[in-house]
PDB file of C-alpha atoms in Angstrom:
ATOM      1  CA  MET A 144      -1.661 -27.195  92.593  1.00  0.00           C
ATOM      2  CA  GLN A 145      -3.056 -29.328  95.404  1.00  0.00           C
ATOM      3  CA  GLU A 146      -5.881 -30.594  93.214  1.00  0.00           C
ATOM      4  CA  THR A 147      -3.455 -31.594  90.460  1.00  0.00           C
ATOM      5  CA  LYS A 148      -1.347 -33.631  92.846  1.00  0.00           C
ATOM      6  CA  ARG A 149      -4.399 -35.226  94.370  1.00  0.00           C
ATOM      7  CA  CYS A 150      -5.838 -36.345  91.031  1.00  0.00           C
ATOM      8  CA  GLY A 151      -2.480 -37.510  89.743  1.00  0.00           C
ATOM      9  CA  GLY A 152      -1.900 -39.360  92.988  1.00  0.00           C
ATOM     10  CA  ILE A 153      -5.167 -41.227  92.665  1.00  0.00           C
ATOM     11  CA  TYR A 154      -4.332 -42.304  89.127  1.00  0.00           C
ATOM     12  CA  ASP A 155      -0.777 -43.383  89.970  1.00  0.00           C
ATOM     13  CA  LYS A 156      -1.948 -45.353  92.979  1.00  0.00           C
ATOM     14  CA  ARG A 157      -4.566 -47.214  91.008  1.00  0.00           C
ATOM     15  CA  MET A 158      -2.197 -47.942  88.164  1.00  0.00           C
ATOM     16  CA  SER A 159       0.409 -49.359  90.514  1.00  0.00           C
ATOM     17  CA  SER A 160      -2.137 -51.689  92.070  1.00  0.00           C
ATOM     18  CA  GLY A 161      -3.859 -52.709  88.856  1.00  0.00           C
ATOM     19  CA  PHE A 162      -2.039 -56.030  88.458  1.00  0.00           C
ATOM     20  CA  GLN A 163      -1.742 -57.356  92.011  1.00  0.00           C
ATOM     21  CA  ILE A 164      -2.568 -61.037  92.325  1.00  0.00           C
ATOM     22  CA  LYS A 165      -4.491 -61.851  95.483  1.00  0.00           C
ATOM     23  CA  PRO A 166      -3.175 -64.852  97.453  1.00  0.00           C
ATOM     24  CA  LYS A 167      -5.518 -67.733  98.180  1.00  0.00           C
ATOM     25  CA  THR A 168      -7.530 -67.355 101.326  1.00  0.00           C
ATOM     26  CA  ALA A 169      -7.325 -69.856 104.151  1.00  0.00           C
ATOM     27  CA  ILE A 170     -10.736 -71.246 103.186  1.00  0.00           C
ATOM     28  CA  GLN A 171      -9.667 -71.769  99.596  1.00  0.00           C
ATOM     29  CA  LYS A 172      -6.485 -73.546 100.713  1.00  0.00           C
ATOM     30  CA  SER A 173      -8.401 -75.841 103.065  1.00  0.00           C
ATOM     31  CA  LYS A 174     -10.848 -76.748 100.310  1.00  0.00           C
ATOM     32  CA  THR A 175      -7.974 -77.541  97.974  1.00  0.00           C
ATOM     33  CA  SER A 176      -6.178 -79.736 100.478  1.00  0.00           C
ATOM     34  CA  SER A 177      -9.337 -81.585 101.601  1.00  0.00           C
ATOM     35  CA  SER A 178     -10.718 -82.197  98.121  1.00  0.00           C
ATOM     36  CA  PRO A 179     -10.539 -85.869  97.106  1.00  0.00           C
ATOM     37  CA  SER A 180      -9.735 -84.877  93.535  1.00  0.00           C
ATOM     38  CA  SER A 181      -6.678 -82.815  94.487  1.00  0.00           C
ATOM     39  CA  SER A 182      -4.457 -85.900  94.670  1.00  0.00           C
ATOM     40  CA  SER A 183      -5.431 -87.065  91.191  1.00  0.00           C
ATOM     41  CA  PRO A 184      -4.873 -84.722  88.228  1.00  0.00           C
ATOM     42  CA  ASP A 185      -7.078 -86.900  86.057  1.00  0.00           C
ATOM     43  CA  LEU A 186     -10.065 -86.396  88.355  1.00  0.00           C
ATOM     44  CA  ALA A 187      -9.633 -82.619  88.673  1.00  0.00           C
ATOM     45  CA  VAL A 188     -12.671 -80.767  87.407  1.00  0.00           C
ATOM     46  CA  LYS A 189     -12.238 -77.267  85.995  1.00  0.00           C
ATOM     47  CA  PRO A 190     -15.000 -74.937  87.273  1.00  0.00           C
ATOM     48  CA  GLN A 191     -17.378 -73.801  84.555  1.00  0.00           C
ATOM     49  CA  PRO A 192     -17.803 -70.019  84.066  1.00  0.00           C
ATOM     50  CA  LYS A 193     -21.139 -68.527  85.019  1.00  0.00           C
ATOM     51  CA  PRO A 194     -23.261 -66.896  82.287  1.00  0.00           C
ATOM     52  CA  SER A 195     -23.078 -63.623  84.219  1.00  0.00           C
ATOM     53  CA  ASP A 196     -19.274 -63.613  83.979  1.00  0.00           C
ATOM     54  CA  LYS A 197     -19.478 -62.460  80.381  1.00  0.00           C
ATOM     55  CA  LEU A 198     -21.417 -59.391  81.443  1.00  0.00           C
ATOM     56  CA  ASN A 199     -19.156 -58.404  84.314  1.00  0.00           C
ATOM     57  CA  PRO A 200     -15.880 -56.687  83.278  1.00  0.00           C
ATOM     58  CA  LYS A 201     -14.344 -57.467  86.675  1.00  0.00           C
ATOM     59  CA  THR A 202     -14.247 -61.179  85.846  1.00  0.00           C
ATOM     60  CA  ILE A 203     -11.946 -60.638  82.835  1.00  0.00           C
ATOM     61  CA  ASP A 204      -8.586 -62.287  83.491  1.00  0.00           C
ATOM     62  CA  PRO A 205      -5.785 -59.942  82.342  1.00  0.00           C
ATOM     63  CA  PHE A 206      -3.398 -62.924  82.261  1.00  0.00           C
ATOM     64  CA  GLY A 207      -5.697 -65.155  80.210  1.00  0.00           C
ATOM     65  CA  ASP A 208      -6.075 -65.707  76.483  1.00  0.00           C
ATOM     66  CA  HIS A 209      -4.891 -62.677  74.514  1.00  0.00           C
ATOM     67  CA  SER A 210      -7.852 -63.011  72.173  1.00  0.00           C
ATOM     68  CA  LYS A 211     -10.109 -62.264  75.161  1.00  0.00           C
ATOM     69  CA  ALA A 212      -7.918 -59.506  76.625  1.00  0.00           C
ATOM     70  CA  PRO A 213      -6.026 -57.975  73.661  1.00  0.00           C
ATOM     71  CA  SER A 214      -4.562 -55.183  75.766  1.00  0.00           C
ATOM     72  CA  ALA A 215      -3.970 -54.227  79.382  1.00  0.00           C
ATOM     73  CA  PHE A 216      -6.687 -51.605  79.156  1.00  0.00           C
ATOM     74  CA  SER A 217      -9.647 -53.800  80.167  1.00  0.00           C
ATOM     75  CA  ALA A 218      -7.909 -55.036  83.301  1.00  0.00           C
ATOM     76  CA  ILE A 219      -6.819 -51.538  84.316  1.00  0.00           C
ATOM     77  CA  TYR A 220     -10.277 -50.112  83.657  1.00  0.00           C
ATOM     78  CA  SER A 221     -12.063 -52.784  85.689  1.00  0.00           C
ATOM     79  CA  LYS A 222      -9.698 -52.081  88.602  1.00  0.00           C
ATOM     80  CA  GLY A 223     -10.570 -48.373  88.508  1.00  0.00           C
ATOM     81  CA  GLY A 224      -7.228 -47.331  87.032  1.00  0.00           C
ATOM     82  CA  ILE A 225      -8.732 -45.167  84.273  1.00  0.00           C
ATOM     83  CA  PRO A 226      -9.944 -41.840  85.718  1.00  0.00           C
ATOM     84  CA  CYS A 227     -13.089 -41.612  83.594  1.00  0.00           C
ATOM     85  CA  ARG A 228     -16.314 -43.550  83.180  1.00  0.00           C
ATOM     86  CA  LEU A 229     -18.951 -44.016  80.532  1.00  0.00           C
ATOM     87  CA  VAL A 230     -22.199 -42.119  81.086  1.00  0.00           C
ATOM     88  CA  HIS A 231     -25.190 -43.401  79.139  1.00  0.00           C
ATOM     89  CA  GLY A 232     -27.170 -40.534  77.649  1.00  0.00           C
ATOM     90  CA  SER A 233     -30.604 -40.545  76.054  1.00  0.00           C
ATOM     91  CA  VAL A 234     -29.140 -39.601  72.664  1.00  0.00           C
ATOM     92  CA  LYS A 235     -25.432 -40.433  72.875  1.00  0.00           C
ATOM     93  CA  HIS A 236     -22.842 -41.621  75.367  1.00  0.00           C
ATOM     94  CA  LYS A 237     -20.210 -39.393  76.965  1.00  0.00           C
ATOM     95  CA  LEU A 238     -17.321 -39.602  79.394  1.00  0.00           C
ATOM     96  CA  GLN A 239     -17.313 -38.367  82.959  1.00  0.00           C
ATOM     97  CA  TRP A 240     -13.829 -37.597  84.275  1.00  0.00           C
ATOM     98  CA  GLU A 241     -12.975 -37.975  87.958  1.00  0.00           C
ATOM     99  CA  CYS A 242     -10.589 -35.025  87.590  1.00  0.00           C
ATOM    100  CA  LEU A 243     -10.208 -32.337  84.972  1.00  0.00           C
ATOM    101  CA  PRO A 244      -8.309 -33.913  82.030  1.00  0.00           C
ATOM    102  CA  GLU A 245      -5.718 -31.099  82.088  1.00  0.00           C
ATOM    103  CA  THR A 246      -4.696 -32.105  85.618  1.00  0.00           C
ATOM    104  CA  LEU A 247      -3.945 -35.709  84.653  1.00  0.00           C
ATOM    105  CA  PRO A 248      -0.516 -37.041  83.633  1.00  0.00           C
ATOM    106  CA  PHE A 249      -0.238 -38.093  79.980  1.00  0.00           C
ATOM    107  CA  ASP A 250       2.341 -40.664  81.000  1.00  0.00           C
ATOM    108  CA  PRO A 251       1.094 -43.354  81.137  1.00  0.00           C
ATOM    109  CA  LEU A 252      -2.601 -42.448  80.694  1.00  0.00           C
ATOM    110  CA  LEU A 253      -2.447 -41.467  77.012  1.00  0.00           C
ATOM    111  CA  ILE A 254      -0.526 -44.647  76.180  1.00  0.00           C
ATOM    112  CA  THR A 255      -2.976 -46.780  78.167  1.00  0.00           C
ATOM    113  CA  LEU A 256      -5.915 -45.238  76.303  1.00  0.00           C
ATOM    114  CA  ALA A 257      -4.137 -45.928  73.014  1.00  0.00           C
ATOM    115  CA  GLU A 258      -3.709 -49.547  74.118  1.00  0.00           C
ATOM    116  CA  GLY A 259      -7.462 -49.687  74.621  1.00  0.00           C
ATOM    117  CA  LEU A 260      -8.078 -48.940  70.952  1.00  0.00           C
ATOM    118  CA  ARG A 261      -7.458 -52.649  70.316  1.00  0.00           C
ATOM    119  CA  GLU A 262     -10.305 -53.676  72.590  1.00  0.00           C
ATOM    120  CA  THR A 263     -13.430 -55.062  70.911  1.00  0.00           C
ATOM    121  CA  LYS A 264     -15.908 -55.067  73.801  1.00  0.00           C
ATOM    122  CA  HIS A 265     -18.148 -52.387  75.278  1.00  0.00           C
ATOM    123  CA  PRO A 266     -17.497 -50.144  77.217  1.00  0.00           C
ATOM    124  CA  TYR A 267     -13.757 -50.414  76.591  1.00  0.00           C
ATOM    125  CA  THR A 268     -14.084 -49.464  72.924  1.00  0.00           C
ATOM    126  CA  PHE A 269     -15.904 -46.208  73.664  1.00  0.00           C
ATOM    127  CA  VAL A 270     -13.900 -45.188  76.740  1.00  0.00           C
ATOM    128  CA  SER A 271     -10.508 -45.699  75.084  1.00  0.00           C
ATOM    129  CA  LYS A 272     -11.509 -43.953  71.836  1.00  0.00           C
ATOM    130  CA  GLU A 273     -13.225 -40.987  73.476  1.00  0.00           C
ATOM    131  CA  GLY A 274     -10.703 -40.713  76.308  1.00  0.00           C
ATOM    132  CA  PHE A 275      -7.780 -40.568  73.857  1.00  0.00           C
ATOM    133  CA  LYS A 276      -9.498 -37.822  71.862  1.00  0.00           C
ATOM    134  CA  GLU A 277     -10.517 -35.722  74.876  1.00  0.00           C
ATOM    135  CA  LEU A 278      -7.125 -35.961  76.558  1.00  0.00           C
ATOM    136  CA  LEU A 279      -5.486 -34.568  73.408  1.00  0.00           C
ATOM    137  CA  LEU A 280      -7.816 -31.556  73.566  1.00  0.00           C
ATOM    138  CA  VAL A 281      -6.312 -30.120  76.749  1.00  0.00           C
ATOM    139  CA  GLU A 282      -4.470 -26.831  76.390  1.00  0.00           C
ATOM    140  CA  ASP A 283      -0.901 -28.098  76.839  1.00  0.00           C
ATOM    141  CA  ALA A 284      -1.395 -31.423  75.026  1.00  0.00           C
ATOM    142  CA  ILE A 285       1.415 -30.766  72.529  1.00  0.00           C
ATOM    143  CA  GLU A 286       4.060 -30.417  75.235  1.00  0.00           C
ATOM    144  CA  LYS A 287       2.822 -33.564  76.973  1.00  0.00           C
ATOM    145  CA  ALA A 288       2.308 -35.732  73.877  1.00  0.00           C
ATOM    146  CA  ILE A 289       5.509 -35.129  71.872  1.00  0.00           C
ATOM    147  CA  PRO A 290       7.859 -36.815  74.401  1.00  0.00           C
ATOM    148  CA  LEU A 291       5.595 -39.896  74.316  1.00  0.00           C
ATOM    149  CA  LEU A 292       5.676 -40.385  70.527  1.00  0.00           C
ATOM    150  CA  PRO A 293       8.334 -43.148  70.516  1.00  0.00           C
ATOM    151  CA  ARG A 294       6.086 -45.172  72.858  1.00  0.00           C
ATOM    152  CA  LEU A 295       2.761 -44.154  71.322  1.00  0.00           C
ATOM    153  CA  VAL A 296       3.591 -45.038  67.722  1.00  0.00           C
ATOM    154  CA  PRO A 297       4.126 -48.803  68.302  1.00  0.00           C
ATOM    155  CA  VAL A 298       0.792 -48.931  70.148  1.00  0.00           C
ATOM    156  CA  LEU A 299      -1.032 -47.164  67.314  1.00  0.00           C
ATOM    157  CA  LYS A 300       0.729 -49.433  64.816  1.00  0.00           C
ATOM    158  CA  ALA A 301      -0.690 -52.464  66.610  1.00  0.00           C
ATOM    159  CA  ALA A 302      -4.208 -51.037  66.242  1.00  0.00           C
ATOM    160  CA  LEU A 303      -3.655 -50.284  62.552  1.00  0.00           C
ATOM    161  CA  ALA A 304      -2.375 -53.816  61.949  1.00  0.00           C
ATOM    162  CA  HIS A 305      -5.300 -55.453  63.777  1.00  0.00           C
ATOM    163  CA  SER A 306      -7.473 -57.859  61.792  1.00  0.00           C
ATOM    164  CA  ASN A 307     -10.649 -56.262  63.149  1.00  0.00           C
ATOM    165  CA  GLY A 308     -11.844 -53.476  60.838  1.00  0.00           C
ATOM    166  CA  GLU A 309     -13.341 -51.385  63.628  1.00  0.00           C
ATOM    167  CA  VAL A 310     -10.061 -51.508  65.546  1.00  0.00           C
ATOM    168  CA  PHE A 311      -8.249 -50.323  62.417  1.00  0.00           C
ATOM    169  CA  GLU A 312     -10.673 -47.402  62.056  1.00  0.00           C
ATOM    170  CA  ARG A 313     -10.181 -46.372  65.682  1.00  0.00           C
ATOM    171  CA  GLY A 314      -6.427 -46.531  65.203  1.00  0.00           C
ATOM    172  CA  LEU A 315      -6.606 -44.435  62.043  1.00  0.00           C
ATOM    173  CA  ASN A 316      -8.788 -41.778  63.666  1.00  0.00           C
ATOM    174  CA  ALA A 317      -6.510 -41.653  66.707  1.00  0.00           C
ATOM    175  CA  LEU A 318      -3.472 -41.203  64.448  1.00  0.00           C
ATOM    176  CA  VAL A 319      -5.098 -38.219  62.713  1.00  0.00           C
ATOM    177  CA  GLN A 320      -6.063 -36.732  66.093  1.00  0.00           C
ATOM    178  CA  LEU A 321      -2.494 -37.111  67.318  1.00  0.00           C
ATOM    179  CA  SER A 322      -1.107 -35.584  64.117  1.00  0.00           C
ATOM    180  CA  ALA A 323      -3.386 -32.578  64.514  1.00  0.00           C
ATOM    181  CA  ILE A 324      -1.802 -31.895  67.913  1.00  0.00           C
ATOM    182  CA  VAL A 325       1.897 -32.673  67.394  1.00  0.00           C
ATOM    183  CA  GLY A 326       2.123 -31.671  63.711  1.00  0.00           C
ATOM    184  CA  PRO A 327       5.523 -32.199  62.004  1.00  0.00           C
ATOM    185  CA  ALA A 328       6.892 -33.816  65.169  1.00  0.00           C
ATOM    186  CA  LEU A 329       5.163 -37.010  64.038  1.00  0.00           C
ATOM    187  CA  ASN A 330       6.997 -37.164  60.691  1.00  0.00           C
ATOM    188  CA  ASP A 331       9.999 -39.059  62.044  1.00  0.00           C
ATOM    189  CA  GLN A 332       7.676 -41.806  63.259  1.00  0.00           C
ATOM    190  CA  LEU A 333       5.186 -41.719  60.380  1.00  0.00           C
ATOM    191  CA  LYS A 334       6.893 -44.280  58.158  1.00  0.00           C
ATOM    192  CA  HIS A 335       6.407 -46.959  60.812  1.00  0.00           C
ATOM    193  CA  LEU A 336       2.630 -46.542  60.545  1.00  0.00           C
ATOM    194  CA  LEU A 337       2.123 -46.268  56.798  1.00  0.00           C
ATOM    195  CA  THR A 338       2.818 -49.915  55.957  1.00  0.00           C
ATOM    196  CA  SER A 339      -0.219 -51.114  57.878  1.00  0.00           C
ATOM    197  CA  ILE A 340      -2.318 -48.331  56.372  1.00  0.00           C
ATOM    198  CA  SER A 341      -1.241 -49.166  52.801  1.00  0.00           C
ATOM    199  CA  LYS A 342      -2.351 -52.785  53.220  1.00  0.00           C
ATOM    200  CA  ARG A 343      -5.913 -51.644  53.884  1.00  0.00           C
ATOM    201  CA  LEU A 344      -5.910 -49.243  50.952  1.00  0.00           C
ATOM    202  CA  MET A 345      -6.929 -52.047  48.573  1.00  0.00           C
ATOM    203  CA  ASP A 346     -10.093 -52.642  50.589  1.00  0.00           C
ATOM    204  CA  LYS A 347     -12.922 -50.563  49.120  1.00  0.00           C
ATOM    205  CA  LYS A 348     -14.487 -50.289  52.576  1.00  0.00           C
ATOM    206  CA  PHE A 349     -11.555 -48.255  53.902  1.00  0.00           C
ATOM    207  CA  LYS A 350     -10.132 -46.614  50.762  1.00  0.00           C
ATOM    208  CA  GLU A 351     -11.925 -43.269  51.015  1.00  0.00           C
ATOM    209  CA  GLN A 352     -11.360 -43.004  54.762  1.00  0.00           C
ATOM    210  CA  ILE A 353      -7.641 -43.727  54.315  1.00  0.00           C
ATOM    211  CA  ILE A 354      -7.234 -41.129  51.572  1.00  0.00           C
ATOM    212  CA  VAL A 355      -8.855 -38.474  53.785  1.00  0.00           C
ATOM    213  CA  ALA A 356      -6.603 -39.516  56.679  1.00  0.00           C
ATOM    214  CA  LEU A 357      -3.464 -39.277  54.519  1.00  0.00           C
ATOM    215  CA  GLN A 358      -4.494 -35.804  53.394  1.00  0.00           C
ATOM    216  CA  LYS A 359      -4.905 -34.787  57.031  1.00  0.00           C
ATOM    217  CA  LEU A 360      -1.475 -36.207  57.862  1.00  0.00           C
ATOM    218  CA  GLU A 361      -0.005 -34.120  55.037  1.00  0.00           C
ATOM    219  CA  GLN A 362      -1.908 -31.037  56.180  1.00  0.00           C
ATOM    220  CA  TYR A 363      -0.637 -31.329  59.755  1.00  0.00           C
ATOM    221  CA  GLY A 364       2.808 -32.706  58.883  1.00  0.00           C
ATOM    222  CA  GLY A 365       3.711 -30.149  56.225  1.00  0.00           C
ATOM    223  CA  LYS A 366       5.705 -30.601  53.001  1.00  0.00           C
ATOM    224  CA  GLU A 367       8.139 -33.039  54.572  1.00  0.00           C
ATOM    225  CA  SER A 368       5.326 -35.527  55.155  1.00  0.00           C
ATOM    226  CA  VAL A 369       4.531 -35.829  51.430  1.00  0.00           C
ATOM    227  CA  ALA A 370       7.794 -37.595  50.607  1.00  0.00           C
ATOM    228  CA  ILE A 371       7.335 -39.910  53.589  1.00  0.00           C
ATOM    229  CA  ILE A 372       3.809 -40.857  52.548  1.00  0.00           C
ATOM    230  CA  LYS A 373       4.802 -41.416  48.911  1.00  0.00           C
ATOM    231  CA  SER A 374       7.697 -43.650  49.959  1.00  0.00           C
ATOM    232  CA  LYS A 375       5.191 -46.121  51.363  1.00  0.00           C
ATOM    233  CA  ILE A 376       2.157 -45.304  49.203  1.00  0.00           C
ATOM    234  CA  PRO A 377       3.463 -44.236  45.749  1.00  0.00           C
ATOM    235  CA  THR A 378      -0.048 -43.685  44.381  1.00  0.00           C
ATOM    236  CA  TYR A 379      -0.830 -40.963  46.909  1.00  0.00           C
ATOM    237  CA  CYS A 380      -1.721 -37.604  45.351  1.00  0.00           C
ATOM    238  CA  SER A 381      -0.628 -34.610  47.402  1.00  0.00           C
ATOM    239  CA  ILE A 382      -3.252 -32.014  48.310  1.00  0.00           C
ATOM    240  CA  SER A 383      -0.852 -29.339  47.065  1.00  0.00           C
ATOM    241  CA  SER A 384      -0.462 -30.842  43.580  1.00  0.00           C
TER     242      SER A 384
END
């Protein structure tokens, strides 16, 4: 019990401090006030980013252009707010958790990982995808995930509606993984996700993958899910037919 509280405490503390904005230092203020260009907006020169900034996740501005930071995940991760890290292996990558996944709170970690599915840069893409999957594998995942469905579904919908094909695929895989855990509990929320999926069905690149995913959703959601799927995708053929 002590270990659980300790790990959860670390995560909560980091999350709460993830978006603090540091005030200007005295040196920065003195430079601003003494600069000859500070009195003339026309003469102000915007500092150019260094080439190394693109390689350093810590330089990503969470309040900048949304195309550069499509979710809060990158900012939280760079601040140490995600309790796992990417480990580069000789054959494949894997995650290293700071605490056992079963000791970590799903709220808000599972939602934050789902947010990260919209990221398009490494290592955020791998950490969010793998972290979401591994967190759902803990023994009591169903009890922890079901109460979060009303907040998880809009986040997954955003990934499914993303213009980037790889983001869509990550969102689709995450949806199937979630369905495998919560089963019929997802049916009430399923219709909100199928519209985005149906739009990709006409793309030959995703057609087969989508059909397999829909069959999995039916398998995990039961008979009730068939009518829901057909209401949005009339051409769907049930696996029981």
